mmCIF file of C-alpha atoms in Angstrom:
data_model
loop_
_atom_site.group_PDB
_atom_site.id
_atom_site.type_symbol
_atom_site.label_atom_id
_atom_site.label_comp_id
_atom_site.label_asym_id
_atom_site.label_seq_id
_atom_site.Cartn_x
_atom_site.Cartn_y
_atom_site.Cartn_z
ATOM 1 C CA UNK A 1 5.395 47.633 9.209
ATOM 2 C CA UNK A 2 2.615 46.806 6.797
ATOM 3 C CA UNK A 3 -0.295 44.429 7.148
ATOM 4 C CA UNK A 4 0.250 41.661 9.665
ATOM 5 C CA UNK A 5 0.240 38.065 8.523
ATOM 6 C CA UNK A 6 -0.050 34.892 10.537
ATOM 7 C CA UNK A 7 3.145 33.581 12.075
ATOM 8 C CA UNK A 8 4.626 30.395 10.654
ATOM 9 C CA UNK A 9 5.114 27.337 12.811
ATOM 10 C CA UNK A 10 8.120 28.066 15.006
ATOM 11 C CA UNK A 11 10.770 25.419 15.651
ATOM 12 C CA UNK A 12 11.524 26.432 19.240
ATOM 13 C CA UNK A 13 9.945 24.670 22.191
ATOM 14 C CA UNK A 14 8.016 26.814 24.715
ATOM 15 C CA UNK A 15 10.947 26.856 27.158
ATOM 16 C CA UNK A 16 13.799 26.924 24.651
ATOM 17 C CA UNK A 17 17.206 27.639 26.130
ATOM 18 C CA UNK A 18 18.742 31.055 25.434
ATOM 19 C CA UNK A 19 21.998 31.479 23.555
ATOM 20 C CA UNK A 20 25.203 30.115 25.058
ATOM 21 C CA UNK A 21 26.572 33.579 25.884
ATOM 22 C CA UNK A 22 25.639 34.381 29.522
ATOM 23 C CA UNK A 23 23.155 37.248 29.719
ATOM 24 C CA UNK A 24 23.929 40.322 31.780
ATOM 25 C CA UNK A 25 20.590 42.088 31.421
ATOM 26 C CA UNK A 26 16.952 41.039 31.123
ATOM 27 C CA UNK A 27 14.587 43.510 29.428
ATOM 28 C CA UNK A 28 10.911 42.759 29.757
ATOM 29 C CA UNK A 29 7.685 44.364 28.693
ATOM 30 C CA UNK A 30 4.945 44.498 31.325
ATOM 31 C CA UNK A 31 1.342 44.286 30.111
ATOM 32 C CA UNK A 32 0.608 40.985 28.418
ATOM 33 C CA UNK A 33 4.169 39.795 29.076
ATOM 34 C CA UNK A 34 5.367 39.980 32.684
ATOM 35 C CA UNK A 35 2.058 40.989 34.255
ATOM 36 C CA UNK A 36 -0.885 38.650 34.474
ATOM 37 C CA UNK A 37 -4.162 39.684 32.902
ATOM 38 C CA UNK A 38 -5.304 41.195 36.223
ATOM 39 C CA UNK A 39 -2.170 43.433 36.123
ATOM 40 C CA UNK A 40 -0.489 41.696 39.063
ATOM 41 C CA UNK A 41 2.953 40.104 39.329
ATOM 42 C CA UNK A 42 2.846 36.466 40.411
ATOM 43 C CA UNK A 43 4.841 35.183 43.370
ATOM 44 C CA UNK A 44 6.846 32.985 41.007
ATOM 45 C CA UNK A 45 7.764 35.970 38.852
ATOM 46 C CA UNK A 46 8.665 38.114 41.872
ATOM 47 C CA UNK A 47 11.013 35.368 43.058
ATOM 48 C CA UNK A 48 12.584 34.959 39.607
ATOM 49 C CA UNK A 49 13.247 38.691 39.275
ATOM 50 C CA UNK A 50 14.864 38.809 42.710
ATOM 51 C CA UNK A 51 16.973 35.730 41.973
ATOM 52 C CA UNK A 52 18.173 37.232 38.689
ATOM 53 C CA UNK A 53 19.367 40.435 40.328
ATOM 54 C CA UNK A 54 20.933 38.463 43.189
ATOM 55 C CA UNK A 55 22.881 36.545 40.526
ATOM 56 C CA UNK A 56 24.190 39.796 39.027
ATOM 57 C CA UNK A 57 21.761 40.054 36.105
ATOM 58 C CA UNK A 58 20.107 43.451 35.838
ATOM 59 C CA UNK A 59 16.364 43.536 35.162
ATOM 60 C CA UNK A 60 14.895 46.430 33.174
ATOM 61 C CA UNK A 61 11.184 47.005 32.802
ATOM 62 C CA UNK A 62 10.675 48.429 29.315
ATOM 63 C CA UNK A 63 7.080 49.470 28.818
ATOM 64 C CA UNK A 64 4.631 51.701 27.035
ATOM 65 C CA UNK A 65 3.231 52.693 30.418
ATOM 66 C CA UNK A 66 3.824 56.144 31.865
ATOM 67 C CA UNK A 67 5.743 56.377 35.132
ATOM 68 C CA UNK A 68 2.552 57.005 37.108
ATOM 69 C CA UNK A 69 1.396 53.468 36.238
ATOM 70 C CA UNK A 70 4.574 51.774 37.413
ATOM 71 C CA UNK A 71 3.580 51.256 41.040
ATOM 72 C CA UNK A 72 2.753 47.609 40.324
ATOM 73 C CA UNK A 73 6.432 46.809 39.707
ATOM 74 C CA UNK A 74 8.347 49.703 41.287
ATOM 75 C CA UNK A 75 9.370 47.674 44.333
ATOM 76 C CA UNK A 76 10.879 44.981 42.111
ATOM 77 C CA UNK A 77 13.528 47.231 40.517
ATOM 78 C CA UNK A 78 15.755 46.087 43.337
ATOM 79 C CA UNK A 79 19.172 47.529 42.548
ATOM 80 C CA UNK A 80 18.740 50.574 40.377
ATOM 81 C CA UNK A 81 15.067 51.536 40.453
ATOM 82 C CA UNK A 82 15.173 52.386 36.767
ATOM 83 C CA UNK A 83 12.498 51.786 34.178
ATOM 84 C CA UNK A 84 12.165 52.714 30.526
ATOM 85 C CA UNK A 85 8.663 54.114 30.056
ATOM 86 C CA UNK A 86 6.450 55.501 27.290
ATOM 87 C CA UNK A 87 7.970 53.195 24.654
ATOM 88 C CA UNK A 88 11.446 54.579 25.210
ATOM 89 C CA UNK A 89 10.546 58.258 25.491
ATOM 90 C CA UNK A 90 11.499 58.438 29.170
ATOM 91 C CA UNK A 91 13.795 56.836 31.720
ATOM 92 C CA UNK A 92 12.646 57.094 35.341
ATOM 93 C CA UNK A 93 14.161 56.362 38.711
ATOM 94 C CA UNK A 94 11.138 54.715 40.305
ATOM 95 C CA UNK A 95 12.667 54.655 43.776
ATOM 96 C CA UNK A 96 13.097 58.429 43.828
ATOM 97 C CA UNK A 97 10.244 59.376 41.516
ATOM 98 C CA UNK A 98 12.660 61.243 39.264
ATOM 99 C CA UNK A 99 12.876 61.638 35.488
ATOM 100 C CA UNK A 100 16.389 60.695 34.388
ATOM 101 C CA UNK A 101 16.098 61.237 30.637
ATOM 102 C CA UNK A 102 13.476 62.221 28.092
ATOM 103 C CA UNK A 103 13.391 61.873 24.311
ATOM 104 C CA UNK A 104 10.364 63.986 23.397
ATOM 105 C CA UNK A 105 8.095 64.266 20.396
ATOM 106 C CA UNK A 106 8.487 67.645 18.727
ATOM 107 C CA UNK A 107 5.307 69.727 18.646
ATOM 108 C CA UNK A 108 5.504 70.250 14.876
ATOM 109 C CA UNK A 109 5.721 66.508 14.297
ATOM 110 C CA UNK A 110 2.847 65.853 16.701
ATOM 111 C CA UNK A 111 0.621 68.384 14.934
ATOM 112 C CA UNK A 112 1.546 66.873 11.566
ATOM 113 C CA UNK A 113 0.455 63.443 12.813
ATOM 114 C CA UNK A 114 -2.851 64.867 14.071
ATOM 115 C CA UNK A 115 -3.566 66.507 10.723
ATOM 116 C CA UNK A 116 -2.601 63.421 8.721
ATOM 117 C CA UNK A 117 -4.640 60.962 10.790
ATOM 118 C CA UNK A 118 -7.733 63.155 10.884
ATOM 119 C CA UNK A 119 -7.644 63.152 7.101
ATOM 120 C CA UNK A 120 -6.741 59.476 6.636
ATOM 121 C CA UNK A 121 -9.002 57.998 9.338
ATOM 122 C CA UNK A 122 -11.902 60.329 10.182
ATOM 123 C CA UNK A 123 -13.147 59.915 13.722
ATOM 124 C CA UNK A 124 -9.668 59.609 15.238
ATOM 125 C CA UNK A 125 -9.285 61.394 18.569
ATOM 126 C CA UNK A 126 -6.112 62.260 20.449
ATOM 127 C CA UNK A 127 -4.492 62.416 23.860
ATOM 128 C CA UNK A 128 -1.126 63.771 24.979
ATOM 129 C CA UNK A 129 1.251 62.248 27.533
ATOM 130 C CA UNK A 130 3.724 64.769 28.949
ATOM 131 C CA UNK A 131 6.300 64.443 31.670
ATOM 132 C CA UNK A 132 3.935 66.346 33.957
ATOM 133 C CA UNK A 133 0.610 64.722 33.151
ATOM 134 C CA UNK A 134 -2.007 63.496 30.700
ATOM 135 C CA UNK A 135 -4.572 65.440 28.660
ATOM 136 C CA UNK A 136 -7.071 64.491 25.986
ATOM 137 C CA UNK A 137 -9.690 65.642 23.513
ATOM 138 C CA UNK A 138 -13.365 65.732 24.578
ATOM 139 C CA UNK A 139 -14.257 62.673 22.451
ATOM 140 C CA UNK A 140 -11.225 60.660 23.550
ATOM 141 C CA UNK A 141 -12.198 57.882 25.992
ATOM 142 C CA UNK A 142 -9.582 57.786 28.805
ATOM 143 C CA UNK A 143 -8.494 54.466 30.291
ATOM 144 C CA UNK A 144 -9.675 55.612 33.713
ATOM 145 C CA UNK A 145 -11.330 58.763 35.092
ATOM 146 C CA UNK A 146 -8.802 61.573 35.386
ATOM 147 C CA UNK A 147 -10.378 64.520 37.224
ATOM 148 C CA UNK A 148 -7.284 66.722 36.908
ATOM 149 C CA UNK A 149 -6.724 66.145 33.190
ATOM 150 C CA UNK A 150 -6.894 69.004 30.709
ATOM 151 C CA UNK A 151 -9.599 68.368 28.091
ATOM 152 C CA UNK A 152 -9.347 70.367 24.866
ATOM 153 C CA UNK A 153 -8.720 70.008 21.103
ATOM 154 C CA UNK A 154 -5.365 68.463 20.224
ATOM 155 C CA UNK A 155 -3.992 71.773 18.925
ATOM 156 C CA UNK A 156 -4.502 73.305 22.369
ATOM 157 C CA UNK A 157 -3.150 70.252 24.163
ATOM 158 C CA UNK A 158 0.018 70.467 22.095
ATOM 159 C CA UNK A 159 0.581 74.160 22.749
ATOM 160 C CA UNK A 160 3.909 74.591 24.524
ATOM 161 C CA UNK A 161 3.502 74.389 28.309
ATOM 162 C CA UNK A 162 7.165 73.784 29.071
ATOM 163 C CA UNK A 163 6.848 70.044 29.695
ATOM 164 C CA UNK A 164 8.135 67.614 27.031
ATOM 165 C CA UNK A 165 5.613 65.527 25.075
ATOM 166 C CA UNK A 166 6.478 61.871 25.579
ATOM 167 C CA UNK A 167 3.675 60.342 23.526
ATOM 168 C CA UNK A 168 0.784 61.327 21.338
ATOM 169 C CA UNK A 169 -2.030 58.782 21.452
ATOM 170 C CA UNK A 170 -4.555 58.310 18.658
ATOM 171 C CA UNK A 171 -7.724 56.305 19.170
ATOM 172 C CA UNK A 172 -10.509 55.239 16.842
ATOM 173 C CA UNK A 173 -13.815 53.755 18.042
ATOM 174 C CA UNK A 174 -14.161 50.963 15.498
ATOM 175 C CA UNK A 175 -11.117 50.674 13.217
ATOM 176 C CA UNK A 176 -9.286 47.377 12.908
ATOM 177 C CA UNK A 177 -6.181 47.847 15.103
ATOM 178 C CA UNK A 178 -3.649 46.487 12.620
ATOM 179 C CA UNK A 179 -5.221 48.285 9.667
ATOM 180 C CA UNK A 180 -5.253 51.505 11.703
ATOM 181 C CA UNK A 181 -1.550 51.108 12.393
ATOM 182 C CA UNK A 182 -0.728 50.386 8.742
ATOM 183 C CA UNK A 183 -2.702 53.432 7.580
ATOM 184 C CA UNK A 184 -1.048 55.658 10.178
ATOM 185 C CA UNK A 185 2.411 54.505 9.155
ATOM 186 C CA UNK A 186 1.661 55.316 5.527
ATOM 187 C CA UNK A 187 0.083 58.680 6.321
ATOM 188 C CA UNK A 188 2.368 59.984 9.062
ATOM 189 C CA UNK A 189 5.277 57.606 9.633
ATOM 190 C CA UNK A 190 7.867 60.250 8.756
ATOM 191 C CA UNK A 191 6.755 62.367 11.716
ATOM 192 C CA UNK A 192 7.138 59.849 14.512
ATOM 193 C CA UNK A 193 7.601 56.299 15.705
ATOM 194 C CA UNK A 194 4.077 54.894 15.436
ATOM 195 C CA UNK A 195 3.158 51.621 17.099
ATOM 196 C CA UNK A 196 0.508 49.918 19.203
ATOM 197 C CA UNK A 197 0.247 47.767 22.320
ATOM 198 C CA UNK A 198 -3.483 47.700 22.981
ATOM 199 C CA UNK A 199 -6.076 45.223 21.752
ATOM 200 C CA UNK A 200 -8.158 48.208 20.642
ATOM 201 C CA UNK A 201 -7.503 50.724 17.868
ATOM 202 C CA UNK A 202 -5.115 52.809 19.959
ATOM 203 C CA UNK A 203 -1.862 54.069 18.478
ATOM 204 C CA UNK A 204 1.142 55.369 20.399
ATOM 205 C CA UNK A 205 3.361 57.943 18.712
ATOM 206 C CA UNK A 206 6.781 58.956 20.012
ATOM 207 C CA UNK A 207 9.498 61.056 18.420
ATOM 208 C CA UNK A 208 11.088 59.864 15.170
ATOM 209 C CA UNK A 209 13.610 57.167 15.976
ATOM 210 C CA UNK A 210 12.506 56.852 19.601
ATOM 211 C CA UNK A 211 11.610 53.306 20.602
ATOM 212 C CA UNK A 212 12.096 50.788 23.354
ATOM 213 C CA UNK A 213 15.153 49.580 21.454
ATOM 214 C CA UNK A 214 16.920 52.930 21.114
ATOM 215 C CA UNK A 215 16.596 53.828 24.788
ATOM 216 C CA UNK A 216 17.445 50.335 25.977
ATOM 217 C CA UNK A 217 20.550 50.439 23.768
ATOM 218 C CA UNK A 218 21.597 53.737 25.386
ATOM 219 C CA UNK A 219 21.100 52.344 28.889
ATOM 220 C CA UNK A 220 23.040 49.203 28.020
ATOM 221 C CA UNK A 221 25.888 51.180 26.477
ATOM 222 C CA UNK A 222 26.204 53.174 29.698
ATOM 223 C CA UNK A 223 26.730 49.864 31.506
ATOM 224 C CA UNK A 224 29.027 48.303 28.959
ATOM 225 C CA UNK A 225 26.399 45.696 28.090
ATOM 226 C CA UNK A 226 26.211 44.546 24.475
ATOM 227 C CA UNK A 227 23.050 43.555 22.629
ATOM 228 C CA UNK A 228 24.286 39.940 22.636
ATOM 229 C CA UNK A 229 24.190 39.999 26.443
ATOM 230 C CA UNK A 230 20.520 41.044 26.589
ATOM 231 C CA UNK A 231 17.515 38.717 26.802
ATOM 232 C CA UNK A 232 14.240 40.483 25.947
ATOM 233 C CA UNK A 233 10.579 39.518 26.334
ATOM 234 C CA UNK A 234 7.488 40.992 24.671
ATOM 235 C CA UNK A 235 4.061 40.455 23.217
ATOM 236 C CA UNK A 236 2.938 43.384 21.032
ATOM 237 C CA UNK A 237 4.109 45.468 18.046
ATOM 238 C CA UNK A 238 5.622 48.132 20.318
ATOM 239 C CA UNK A 239 8.075 45.439 21.478
ATOM 240 C CA UNK A 240 9.314 44.524 17.999
ATOM 241 C CA UNK A 241 12.242 46.942 17.840
ATOM 242 C CA UNK A 242 13.512 45.862 21.267
ATOM 243 C CA UNK A 243 13.112 42.177 20.449
ATOM 244 C CA UNK A 244 14.974 42.626 17.173
ATOM 245 C CA UNK A 245 17.817 44.492 18.890
ATOM 246 C CA UNK A 246 18.366 42.052 21.761
ATOM 247 C CA UNK A 247 20.705 39.126 21.274
ATOM 248 C CA UNK A 248 18.035 36.716 22.493
ATOM 249 C CA UNK A 249 14.319 37.423 22.189
ATOM 250 C CA UNK A 250 11.271 35.637 23.525
ATOM 251 C CA UNK A 251 7.624 36.004 22.603
ATOM 252 C CA UNK A 252 5.108 34.895 25.200
ATOM 253 C CA UNK A 253 2.600 32.390 23.847
ATOM 254 C CA UNK A 254 -0.198 34.984 23.850
ATOM 255 C CA UNK A 255 1.814 37.417 21.692
ATOM 256 C CA UNK A 256 0.647 39.227 18.577
ATOM 257 C CA UNK A 257 1.329 37.246 15.357
ATOM 258 C CA UNK A 258 3.960 39.773 14.240
ATOM 259 C CA UNK A 259 5.872 39.242 17.476
ATOM 260 C CA UNK A 260 5.617 35.471 17.233
ATOM 261 C CA UNK A 261 7.024 35.672 13.717
ATOM 262 C CA UNK A 262 9.895 38.019 14.640
ATOM 263 C CA UNK A 263 11.315 36.414 17.761
ATOM 264 C CA UNK A 264 13.916 33.683 18.026
ATOM 265 C CA UNK A 265 12.269 31.828 20.919
ATOM 266 C CA UNK A 266 8.923 31.151 22.617
ATOM 267 C CA UNK A 267 7.890 30.908 26.212
ATOM 268 C CA UNK A 268 4.624 30.282 28.025
ATOM 269 C CA UNK A 269 1.862 32.882 28.190
ATOM 270 C CA UNK A 270 1.831 35.759 30.647
ATOM 271 C CA UNK A 271 -0.819 33.916 32.658
ATOM 272 C CA UNK A 272 1.555 30.944 32.999
ATOM 273 C CA UNK A 273 4.669 32.823 34.181
ATOM 274 C CA UNK A 274 6.423 32.651 30.818
ATOM 275 C CA UNK A 275 9.094 35.214 31.731
ATOM 276 C CA UNK A 276 9.781 33.583 35.094
ATOM 277 C CA UNK A 277 10.240 30.188 33.439
ATOM 278 C CA UNK A 278 13.016 31.485 31.210
ATOM 279 C CA UNK A 279 14.719 33.384 34.007
ATOM 280 C CA UNK A 280 14.722 30.198 36.077
ATOM 281 C CA UNK A 281 16.207 28.316 33.115
ATOM 282 C CA UNK A 282 18.900 30.985 32.645
ATOM 283 C CA UNK A 283 19.875 30.801 36.316
ATOM 284 C CA UNK A 284 19.912 27.021 36.253
ATOM 285 C CA UNK A 285 22.180 27.062 33.188
ATOM 286 C CA UNK A 286 24.532 29.576 34.826
ATOM 287 C CA UNK A 287 24.780 27.313 37.858
ATOM 288 C CA UNK A 288 25.905 24.301 35.826
#
């Protein structure tokens, strides 16, 4: 993806109906999409998720978050307890706290990305998300204090410790987020799937060809669910592949311009229960 342009006026109304084919699976991003800005799930959304699963529609949380940050929604994976985390790099059983599948970033590719971004955007610092924890460079600002984290240069963090690397994160203190992404794609795109979901200049790098879409497609294939039977929701560039793959896609009103331009439908913002509104509409349509 190159430079981002403003989205054109979209013909769909905020609560546009999904396609006529009944959905069998709902795939939703979390931050900025399902979750409110305070990272909570509203009562209306909780009820809509429960009603969807009671009606036989599976709900998958498909997020850039690691499994350790899934406690906010773990209790709402009612039937299966599964979530797709780390932008598709891992599938977890949240009920049992168990890794079901991992699609790691190869160490050679990760080191190539580090070298390329240091040269292309000086001042970039790195962190590493593994299946067994998080580590970061001394100059990398973590999201929250992590007293048990390993802090060392990226080359040491990427030394083989036996646990798969799910994501490499690259952060810059003052780069424009979209320009940072475009530069990274040009400099290192052959070595990984590079995207972003933060408002800051923070990039998320998974293995080549690993995205929310690829892992969701695998999970759906295991269930005999086609792309046309999936309704997906998102708000940021890391959702684009999933939204393009799903038969019906919705951008919340607060979405990034690239997401607004790429999706077939709109819904209300995350603060206004946009996902819940569409789920309610789907269930109402199924009942008619």
